[in-house]
Each structure stands twice: as structure tokens, then as C-alpha cells.
Amino acid sequence: MRSRLRNIFFIFILLLFAACSSEKEKLLTGKWNLAGRMIGGAPSSFWFKWNGTVIAPWEKHNFAMISEGTYELVNDRHLKLHMSRGHYKGNIYNFEIIKLSDTELVLGSDYEKFRLKKVKE
């Protein structure tokens, strides 16, 4: 009986964590424009899609390059981007999610913190 209760409790905890992750992913999904400055030629926006892909256009001097990759919510407070194509190809970025709401996203790394505003679902 104790073993069964322990298993039920474990399943409940797993479902609770899955629900939190999916809520964060719902908030994250969409197009986010940079609302400030980033160090070193940052993308002008990030488009997080439901299927775990991310698109990051990089615009400079009226020329646009598109980077694509995948994103992963590592846990409730960390986001990992793995760029597989374009300007940022091969780069892996780990960010702390400082703030995530339906209109604002603040990400931090070891060397900077930057803000994004949601523009489209």
C-alpha cells in the first residue's frame, strides 16, 4: 500500500512540473522584439514556435540574416538555445529567465541582461 501511495505521489509531482513547464512555454511562444540593447550584434527578434524551434533574424545595415535552431526550457528559470543554421550556427546560449509575462521577457546571462517585448503570438 505504501509503495502504491509513493508511486501516485511521484506521478502527481511529475504532472505538476509538466504543467508548470507547459505554462511557461505558452507564455514564451510567439515573436519577441528586442526592447533595448544587447552586446555584440544581437538579433532584432526571437520567434519561439510551439514545436521547439526558434528563429532569430539579425539585421544590420539593411541586410538581414536568419538564424534558426531549437530552444529548451531546461527548468522553470532557464532557457537554452542551440542555433543550427545561419549567422549564429553552432552557438549554444544559456539564459536565466528573470521575468516572463504575456508581454515582457527579461533574460540574463553571465555578462548581460536584456529585455524583449512580445509583438505576436
mmCIF file of C-alpha atoms in Angstrom:
data_model
loop_
_atom_site.group_PDB
_atom_site.id
_atom_site.type_symbol
_atom_site.label_atom_id
_atom_site.label_comp_id
_atom_site.label_asym_id
_atom_site.label_seq_id
_atom_site.Cartn_x
_atom_site.Cartn_y
_atom_site.Cartn_z
ATOM 1 C CA MET A 1 0.000 0.000 0.000
ATOM 2 C CA ARG A 2 2.798 2.467 0.869
ATOM 3 C CA SER A 3 4.548 1.663 -2.387
ATOM 4 C CA ARG A 4 1.403 2.445 -4.333
ATOM 5 C CA LEU A 5 0.882 5.753 -2.493
ATOM 6 C CA ARG A 6 4.510 6.661 -3.113
ATOM 7 C CA ASN A 7 4.081 5.944 -6.846
ATOM 8 C CA ILE A 8 0.904 8.037 -7.012
ATOM 9 C CA PHE A 9 2.669 10.909 -5.221
ATOM 10 C CA PHE A 10 5.639 10.652 -7.630
ATOM 11 C CA ILE A 11 3.318 10.759 -10.668
ATOM 12 C CA PHE A 12 1.500 13.757 -9.185
ATOM 13 C CA ILE A 13 4.795 15.639 -8.737
ATOM 14 C CA LEU A 14 5.831 14.854 -12.330
ATOM 15 C CA LEU A 15 2.500 16.124 -13.656
ATOM 16 C CA LEU A 16 2.835 19.271 -11.564
ATOM 17 C CA PHE A 17 6.278 20.011 -13.049
ATOM 18 C CA ALA A 18 4.990 19.281 -16.563
ATOM 19 C CA ALA A 19 2.093 21.706 -16.060
ATOM 20 C CA CYS A 20 4.481 24.475 -14.947
ATOM 21 C CA SER A 21 6.730 23.904 -17.942
ATOM 22 C CA SER A 22 3.868 23.992 -20.412
ATOM 23 C CA GLU A 23 2.563 27.240 -18.883
ATOM 24 C CA LYS A 24 5.999 28.833 -19.337
ATOM 25 C CA GLU A 25 6.158 27.517 -22.879
ATOM 26 C CA LYS A 26 2.726 29.007 -23.635
ATOM 27 C CA LEU A 27 3.959 32.393 -22.438
ATOM 28 C CA LEU A 28 7.250 32.063 -24.335
ATOM 29 C CA THR A 29 5.726 31.040 -27.676
ATOM 30 C CA GLY A 30 5.458 33.912 -30.145
ATOM 31 C CA LYS A 31 7.522 36.746 -31.595
ATOM 32 C CA TRP A 32 9.603 38.892 -29.233
ATOM 33 C CA ASN A 33 11.339 42.105 -30.327
ATOM 34 C CA LEU A 34 14.457 43.377 -28.635
ATOM 35 C CA ALA A 35 13.462 46.278 -26.355
ATOM 36 C CA GLY A 36 16.895 47.707 -25.656
ATOM 37 C CA ARG A 37 20.491 46.940 -26.452
ATOM 38 C CA MET A 38 22.464 43.717 -26.450
ATOM 39 C CA ILE A 39 26.211 43.289 -26.547
ATOM 40 C CA GLY A 40 27.768 42.331 -29.880
ATOM 41 C CA GLY A 41 25.328 42.477 -32.774
ATOM 42 C CA ALA A 42 22.228 40.828 -31.395
ATOM 43 C CA PRO A 43 19.229 39.551 -33.330
ATOM 44 C CA SER A 44 16.402 42.052 -33.718
ATOM 45 C CA SER A 45 13.855 39.492 -32.542
ATOM 46 C CA PHE A 46 13.298 35.919 -31.430
ATOM 47 C CA TRP A 47 10.391 33.804 -32.689
ATOM 48 C CA PHE A 48 9.717 30.890 -30.361
ATOM 49 C CA LYS A 49 7.473 28.303 -32.018
ATOM 50 C CA TRP A 50 5.361 25.538 -30.447
ATOM 51 C CA ASN A 51 7.490 22.788 -31.950
ATOM 52 C CA GLY A 52 10.605 23.859 -30.042
ATOM 53 C CA THR A 53 12.204 25.824 -32.866
ATOM 54 C CA VAL A 54 13.463 29.380 -32.649
ATOM 55 C CA ILE A 55 14.150 31.872 -35.440
ATOM 56 C CA ALA A 56 16.430 34.831 -34.753
ATOM 57 C CA PRO A 57 16.732 37.397 -37.561
ATOM 58 C CA TRP A 58 19.858 39.518 -37.432
ATOM 59 C CA GLU A 59 19.552 42.853 -39.242
ATOM 60 C CA LYS A 60 22.424 45.233 -39.890
ATOM 61 C CA HIS A 61 22.799 47.974 -42.488
ATOM 62 C CA ASN A 62 19.521 46.974 -44.197
ATOM 63 C CA PHE A 63 20.718 43.395 -44.612
ATOM 64 C CA ALA A 64 19.018 40.521 -42.805
ATOM 65 C CA MET A 65 20.398 37.109 -41.959
ATOM 66 C CA ILE A 66 18.231 34.469 -40.372
ATOM 67 C CA SER A 67 19.461 32.093 -37.721
ATOM 68 C CA GLU A 68 17.419 29.062 -36.745
ATOM 69 C CA GLY A 69 17.699 26.476 -34.051
ATOM 70 C CA THR A 70 15.921 24.879 -31.156
ATOM 71 C CA TYR A 71 15.029 26.018 -27.672
ATOM 72 C CA GLU A 72 14.524 24.113 -24.473
ATOM 73 C CA LEU A 73 13.077 25.193 -21.164
ATOM 74 C CA VAL A 74 15.665 23.425 -19.030
ATOM 75 C CA ASN A 75 13.642 24.169 -15.916
ATOM 76 C CA ASP A 76 11.336 26.879 -14.607
ATOM 77 C CA ARG A 77 14.107 29.518 -14.659
ATOM 78 C CA HIS A 78 16.466 28.561 -17.503
ATOM 79 C CA LEU A 79 16.249 28.656 -21.288
ATOM 80 C CA LYS A 80 18.729 27.013 -23.661
ATOM 81 C CA LEU A 81 19.081 27.920 -27.351
ATOM 82 C CA HIS A 82 21.029 25.758 -29.794
ATOM 83 C CA MET A 83 21.471 27.527 -33.137
ATOM 84 C CA SER A 84 21.855 25.124 -36.060
ATOM 85 C CA ARG A 85 21.648 27.397 -39.114
ATOM 86 C CA GLY A 86 22.536 30.935 -40.170
ATOM 87 C CA HIS A 87 24.634 33.671 -38.596
ATOM 88 C CA TYR A 88 24.737 32.060 -35.136
ATOM 89 C CA LYS A 89 25.202 28.465 -36.420
ATOM 90 C CA GLY A 90 26.845 26.204 -33.851
ATOM 91 C CA ASN A 91 26.305 28.569 -30.920
ATOM 92 C CA ILE A 92 24.623 27.426 -27.724
ATOM 93 C CA TYR A 93 23.177 30.057 -25.387
ATOM 94 C CA ASN A 94 22.060 29.524 -21.803
ATOM 95 C CA PHE A 95 19.868 32.220 -20.293
ATOM 96 C CA GLU A 96 18.288 32.766 -16.920
ATOM 97 C CA ILE A 97 14.609 33.691 -17.217
ATOM 98 C CA ILE A 98 14.452 36.746 -14.969
ATOM 99 C CA LYS A 99 10.916 37.731 -15.972
ATOM 100 C CA LEU A 100 8.340 36.142 -18.273
ATOM 101 C CA SER A 101 4.863 37.566 -18.704
ATOM 102 C CA ASP A 102 2.459 37.735 -21.625
ATOM 103 C CA THR A 103 4.122 40.986 -22.805
ATOM 104 C CA GLU A 104 7.667 41.072 -21.405
ATOM 105 C CA LEU A 105 10.638 38.710 -21.325
ATOM 106 C CA VAL A 106 13.851 39.520 -19.473
ATOM 107 C CA LEU A 107 16.767 37.159 -19.995
ATOM 108 C CA GLY A 108 20.134 37.189 -18.292
ATOM 109 C CA SER A 109 23.483 35.588 -18.984
ATOM 110 C CA ASP A 110 26.904 35.754 -17.366
ATOM 111 C CA TYR A 111 27.676 39.089 -18.995
ATOM 112 C CA GLU A 112 24.394 40.881 -19.665
ATOM 113 C CA LYS A 113 20.669 41.195 -19.077
ATOM 114 C CA PHE A 114 18.283 42.180 -21.872
ATOM 115 C CA ARG A 115 14.595 42.860 -22.356
ATOM 116 C CA LEU A 116 12.198 41.734 -25.073
ATOM 117 C CA LYS A 117 8.606 42.791 -25.771
ATOM 118 C CA LYS A 118 6.053 40.390 -27.232
ATOM 119 C CA VAL A 119 4.641 41.534 -30.540
ATOM 120 C CA LYS A 120 2.828 38.472 -31.890
ATOM 121 C CA GLU A 121 1.521 35.079 -30.781
#
